[in-house]
Tab-separated table of C-alpha atoms in Angstrom:
chain	number	residue	atom	x	y	z
A	1	LEU	CA	-281.994	39.289	101.123
A	2	GLY	CA	-283.373	42.130	99.491
A	3	ARG	CA	-283.131	43.368	96.404
A	4	VAL	CA	-280.494	45.107	94.921
A	5	THR	CA	-280.986	49.100	92.078
A	6	VAL	CA	-277.710	49.662	90.531
A	7	GLY	CA	-277.237	53.581	89.773
A	8	ILE	CA	-275.912	54.948	87.142
A	9	PRO	CA	-274.794	58.277	86.244
A	10	VAL	CA	-273.795	59.646	82.576
A	11	TYR	CA	-271.897	62.022	81.185
A	12	ASN	CA	-270.297	61.629	77.656
A	13	MET	CA	-268.657	58.652	79.418
A	14	ALA	CA	-269.862	56.655	75.981
A	15	LYS	CA	-266.615	54.552	75.812
A	16	TYR	CA	-266.193	53.282	79.151
A	17	ILE	CA	-270.336	52.808	80.262
A	18	GLY	CA	-270.441	48.929	78.137
A	19	LYS	CA	-267.790	47.723	80.520
A	20	ALA	CA	-269.258	48.609	84.113
A	21	LEU	CA	-272.479	47.520	82.189
A	22	GLN	CA	-270.288	44.240	81.382
A	23	SER	CA	-269.909	43.456	85.405
A	24	LEU	CA	-272.870	44.241	86.685
A	25	ALA	CA	-273.786	41.117	83.713
A	26	GLN	CA	-271.287	39.398	84.887
A	27	GLN	CA	-272.786	38.979	89.281
A	28	THR	CA	-273.753	36.638	90.507
A	29	VAL	CA	-276.762	37.644	92.131
A	30	GLN	CA	-278.672	38.282	89.027
A	31	ASP	CA	-281.712	40.025	90.244
A	32	PHE	CA	-281.795	43.631	90.584
A	33	ASP	CA	-283.077	46.731	88.704
A	34	VAL	CA	-280.107	49.191	85.976
A	35	ILE	CA	-281.248	52.861	85.456
A	36	VAL	CA	-278.980	54.552	84.200
A	37	LEU	CA	-279.013	58.839	84.197
A	38	ASP	CA	-278.187	60.404	80.828
A	39	ASP	CA	-277.139	64.154	82.445
A	40	ALA	CA	-277.568	65.267	78.904
A	41	SER	CA	-274.005	63.931	77.255
A	42	THR	CA	-273.645	64.750	73.361
A	43	ASP	CA	-271.357	62.320	73.383
A	44	GLU	CA	-272.902	59.196	71.594
A	45	LEU	CA	-273.856	57.294	74.215
A	46	THR	CA	-277.540	57.231	72.954
A	47	GLU	CA	-276.363	54.306	70.833
A	48	THR	CA	-273.689	52.586	72.511
A	49	LEU	CA	-276.914	52.004	75.366
A	50	VAL	CA	-278.839	50.260	72.665
A	51	LYS	CA	-277.845	46.654	73.312
A	52	TRP	CA	-278.641	46.657	76.139
A	53	ASN	CA	-282.200	47.615	75.777
A	54	GLY	CA	-284.351	45.797	78.290
A	55	ASP	CA	-282.271	44.954	81.043
A	56	ILE	CA	-282.009	48.973	81.978
A	57	ARG	CA	-284.081	51.581	82.637
A	58	VAL	CA	-282.846	55.021	80.922
A	59	MET	CA	-283.613	58.225	82.570
A	60	ARG	CA	-282.702	61.489	81.063
A	61	PHE	CA	-282.344	64.741	81.847
A	62	THR	CA	-282.408	67.197	79.593
A	63	GLU	CA	-279.827	69.921	80.746
A	64	ASN	CA	-276.665	68.632	82.609
A	65	MET	CA	-276.818	68.991	86.343
A	66	GLY	CA	-274.447	66.678	87.310
A	67	VAL	CA	-273.815	63.115	88.904
A	68	ARG	CA	-275.204	64.263	92.414
A	69	HIS	CA	-278.529	65.601	91.384
A	70	ALA	CA	-278.329	62.805	88.855
A	71	VAL	CA	-277.875	59.942	91.945
A	72	ASN	CA	-280.310	61.556	93.857
A	73	ALA	CA	-282.740	61.257	91.422
A	74	MET	CA	-281.759	57.728	90.473
A	75	LEU	CA	-282.466	57.498	94.520
A	76	ALA	CA	-285.564	59.190	94.012
A	77	ALA	CA	-287.303	56.188	91.264
A	78	THR	CA	-285.484	53.622	93.387
A	79	GLU	CA	-287.510	50.874	94.622
A	80	THR	CA	-285.656	48.652	96.377
A	81	GLU	CA	-284.490	47.731	99.606
A	82	PHE	CA	-280.787	48.958	99.079
A	83	PHE	CA	-279.055	51.053	96.441
A	84	VAL	CA	-275.564	51.047	94.375
A	85	SER	CA	-274.432	54.374	93.028
A	86	LEU	CA	-271.599	52.857	90.264
A	87	ALA	CA	-269.784	55.561	88.011
A	88	ALA	CA	-269.898	54.722	84.216
A	89	ASP	CA	-266.640	54.422	84.293
A	90	ASP	CA	-265.416	52.069	87.365
A	91	TRP	CA	-267.254	48.289	87.165
A	92	LEU	CA	-267.261	45.797	89.497
A	93	GLU	CA	-266.127	41.919	90.823
A	94	PRO	CA	-268.934	39.952	89.684
A	95	ASP	CA	-269.008	39.174	93.643
A	96	PHE	CA	-269.073	42.443	94.431
A	97	ILE	CA	-273.649	42.622	95.458
A	98	GLU	CA	-273.759	38.822	96.442
A	99	LYS	CA	-270.846	40.051	99.473
A	100	CYS	CA	-272.800	43.187	100.338
A	101	LEU	CA	-276.134	41.860	100.708
A	102	GLU	CA	-274.719	38.589	102.329
A	103	ARG	CA	-273.197	41.758	105.091
A	104	PHE	CA	-276.217	43.546	105.086
A	105	LYS	CA	-277.720	40.484	106.535
A	106	ALA	CA	-275.731	39.196	109.048
A	107	ASN	CA	-274.947	43.040	110.243
A	108	PRO	CA	-279.549	44.180	109.649
A	109	PHE	CA	-278.949	47.408	111.536
A	110	THR	CA	-275.970	49.113	109.082
A	111	GLU	CA	-276.634	51.066	105.878
A	112	LEU	CA	-273.722	51.319	104.026
A	113	VAL	CA	-271.359	48.856	103.302
A	114	ALA	CA	-268.567	49.544	101.093
A	115	SER	CA	-265.746	47.772	98.973
A	116	GLN	CA	-262.225	49.121	98.843
A	117	THR	CA	-260.508	49.571	95.033
A	118	ASP	CA	-257.889	49.513	93.266
A	119	PHE	CA	-256.552	51.484	90.198
A	120	TYR	CA	-256.912	51.307	86.221
A	121	ASP	CA	-255.701	53.882	83.515
A	122	ALA	CA	-258.610	54.786	80.883
A	123	ASN	CA	-256.874	51.581	78.822
A	124	GLU	CA	-258.479	48.959	81.257
A	125	LYS	CA	-254.565	48.903	82.422
A	126	PRO	CA	-253.345	49.384	86.431
A	127	LEU	CA	-251.839	52.315	87.692
A	128	ALA	CA	-248.183	51.335	88.940
A	129	GLN	CA	-247.806	52.090	93.158
A	130	ASN	CA	-247.464	55.999	93.219
A	131	SER	CA	-248.194	57.361	90.146
A	132	ASN	CA	-250.624	58.971	91.522
A	133	VAL	CA	-252.132	61.408	93.870
A	134	VAL	CA	-255.230	59.515	93.925
A	135	GLN	CA	-253.304	57.054	95.103
A	136	GLN	CA	-251.700	58.387	98.397
A	137	ILE	CA	-255.448	58.194	99.752
A	138	ARG	CA	-255.577	56.321	102.973
A	139	LYS	CA	-258.470	52.850	101.456
A	140	ALA	CA	-261.039	52.685	103.976
A	141	SER	CA	-261.276	49.794	106.076
A	142	ASN	CA	-263.254	48.108	109.208
A	143	LYS	CA	-263.225	51.157	112.107
A	144	SER	CA	-265.187	51.274	114.918
A	145	ARG	CA	-268.154	54.112	115.004
A	146	GLU	CA	-265.800	56.008	116.250
A	147	GLN	CA	-262.230	55.305	115.193
A	148	TRP	CA	-265.065	56.491	111.770
A	149	LEU	CA	-265.830	59.983	113.719
A	150	HIS	CA	-261.993	60.797	114.302
A	151	GLU	CA	-260.574	60.035	111.450
A	152	LEU	CA	-263.099	61.544	108.999
A	153	TYR	CA	-261.797	64.365	111.215
A	154	TYR	CA	-259.386	65.287	108.796
A	155	GLY	CA	-260.685	64.096	105.467
A	156	ASN	CA	-262.093	62.058	103.354
A	157	GLN	CA	-260.812	57.847	103.018
A	158	TYR	CA	-260.817	55.779	99.419
A	159	PHE	CA	-263.606	53.696	98.622
A	160	GLY	CA	-264.722	51.416	96.108
A	161	VAL	CA	-268.826	51.511	95.078
A	162	GLY	CA	-271.170	51.649	98.199
A	163	MET	CA	-274.189	49.074	98.818
A	164	TYR	CA	-277.215	51.610	100.812
A	165	ARG	CA	-280.061	51.174	102.855
A	166	ALA	CA	-282.527	53.124	100.419
A	167	ASP	CA	-284.410	54.268	103.376
A	168	ALA	CA	-281.240	55.875	104.452
A	169	MET	CA	-280.459	57.708	101.751
A	170	ARG	CA	-283.419	58.914	101.301
A	171	GLU	CA	-283.771	60.297	104.998
A	172	VAL	CA	-280.569	62.109	105.499
A	173	GLY	CA	-281.889	64.204	103.011
A	174	GLY	CA	-278.827	62.042	100.100
A	175	PHE	CA	-276.204	63.989	98.370
A	176	ASP	CA	-275.752	67.175	99.498
A	177	VAL	CA	-276.053	68.490	95.295
A	178	ASN	CA	-273.858	71.847	97.076
A	179	ALA	CA	-270.642	69.528	98.564
A	180	GLY	CA	-269.430	68.807	95.647
A	181	VAL	CA	-266.408	66.137	95.690
A	182	LEU	CA	-266.618	65.923	99.001
A	183	CYS	CA	-270.720	64.547	98.537
A	184	ASP	CA	-269.717	61.526	99.616
A	185	TYR	CA	-267.825	62.572	102.216
A	186	ASP	CA	-270.888	64.007	103.502
A	187	MET	CA	-272.835	61.294	103.360
A	188	TYR	CA	-270.362	58.634	106.115
A	189	LEU	CA	-270.703	60.900	108.543
A	190	LYS	CA	-274.795	61.965	108.173
A	191	LEU	CA	-275.101	58.214	108.052
A	192	LEU	CA	-271.994	58.006	111.739
A	193	GLN	CA	-274.210	59.960	113.011
A	194	ARG	CA	-276.508	56.485	113.111
A	195	GLY	CA	-274.216	54.080	113.764
A	196	ASN	CA	-271.955	51.893	112.057
A	197	ILE	CA	-270.713	51.063	108.262
A	198	GLN	CA	-268.987	48.506	107.461
A	199	VAL	CA	-266.340	47.709	104.931
A	200	ILE	CA	-265.237	44.678	102.476
A	201	GLU	CA	-261.558	44.610	103.205
A	202	GLU	CA	-260.859	43.326	99.250
A	203	ASN	CA	-260.878	45.264	95.402
A	204	LEU	CA	-264.269	44.443	94.817
A	205	THR	CA	-263.801	47.569	92.836
A	206	HIS	CA	-262.169	49.104	90.229
A	207	THR	CA	-261.552	52.728	89.763
A	208	ARG	CA	-260.543	53.613	86.516
A	209	ILE	CA	-258.151	57.141	86.092
A	210	HIS	CA	-258.591	59.280	83.268
A	211	ASP	CA	-258.618	62.708	81.988
A	212	GLY	CA	-262.123	62.755	81.539
A	213	ASN	CA	-262.170	62.201	86.060
A	214	ALA	CA	-264.389	65.077	87.581
A	215	SER	CA	-261.974	65.512	90.663
A	216	VAL	CA	-258.588	63.985	89.665
A	217	GLY	CA	-256.225	65.828	87.147
A	218	GLU	CA	-254.396	68.871	88.598
A	219	GLY	CA	-256.212	72.482	88.586
A	220	LYS	CA	-259.739	70.137	88.452
A	221	ILE	CA	-259.775	71.270	92.667
A	222	ASN	CA	-260.087	75.090	93.897
A	223	MET	CA	-258.258	74.037	97.375
A	224	VAL	CA	-258.861	77.223	98.807
A	225	TRP	CA	-262.832	76.129	98.114
A	226	LEU	CA	-262.209	72.311	99.150
A	227	LYS	CA	-260.238	73.141	102.668
A	228	GLY	CA	-263.344	75.352	103.139
A	229	LYS	CA	-265.646	72.468	102.287
A	230	TYR	CA	-264.144	70.390	104.801
A	231	SER	CA	-264.149	72.681	107.230
A	232	GLU	CA	-268.353	73.523	106.322
A	233	ILE	CA	-268.528	70.068	106.351
A	234	ARG	CA	-267.212	69.199	109.221
A	235	LYS	CA	-269.334	71.639	111.439
A	236	ARG	CA	-272.076	70.074	110.259
A	237	TYR	CA	-271.302	66.948	112.242
A	238	TYR	CA	-268.499	67.511	115.605
A	239	PRO	CA	-268.923	69.736	118.281
A	240	PRO	CA	-266.643	72.682	118.046
A	241	ARG	CA	-263.247	71.461	119.513
A	242	MET	CA	-262.195	73.914	123.237
A	243	LYS	CA	-258.505	75.293	123.100
A	244	VAL	CA	-256.326	75.780	126.313
A	245	ILE	CA	-253.844	78.118	126.678
A	246	ILE	CA	-251.723	77.563	129.508
A	247	ALA	CA	-249.453	80.514	129.973
A	248	THR	CA	-246.470	80.005	132.838
A	249	PRO	CA	-244.215	82.873	133.893
A	250	PHE	CA	-240.896	82.179	135.193
A	251	TYR	CA	-237.871	84.350	136.077
A	252	GLU	CA	-234.816	82.681	136.363
A	253	MET	CA	-236.582	79.692	137.148
A	254	ARG	CA	-235.058	77.470	133.940
A	255	GLY	CA	-233.691	74.775	136.506
A	256	PHE	CA	-237.594	73.718	136.807
A	257	SER	CA	-239.447	74.871	133.742
């Protein structure tokens, strides 16, 4: 089925990464590599990772570069056919890798298989329904390529963790380091220029919502910037939309207008 590298970018997430690594240790498919990239953390991450020595490869930045630089660096170090980027504060169901590989086997031209996700608080307690703004974002589900392109024109959807064909990610240039929180949105549109994407419509990803999230929480995203970035990214992938104005002059024609 092909081998997988799971890359985990980490910045000050020592108290959460153990859960992510434990979920990898419990996978039903165990033939995969794990890279952890320490993005110049200042917490006790080094000590936390000691127990995983021999099971993971650790890379380090000497200064904080951000998650997109970290993911691209791990992608460059990947020697397997498939690549997964897993947030250090999230975790996976035991059959995540197995089910993603099955989708790739069934669809050999697919370049991305993602799961759906549910949401938990910092203490791994499920979030109450409609208690956080992220729960209002539409959950990704399977669509035709044309439907994806139509719907993503109006904004992003919430995917769980995705497994990418590593060569495809490299060919499209990896994650855009200037796209901020929309780097995944940009990546979906890059891949949709080449073919369709697949979604496993199960919550195989578990997403932790807490104060340390970079993009979730009041005041963390400048909405003017976000609107402008959406517009900038759309221009790369969508032709300009023609606008037609119909002007109808009339005089004492209310019965017909």
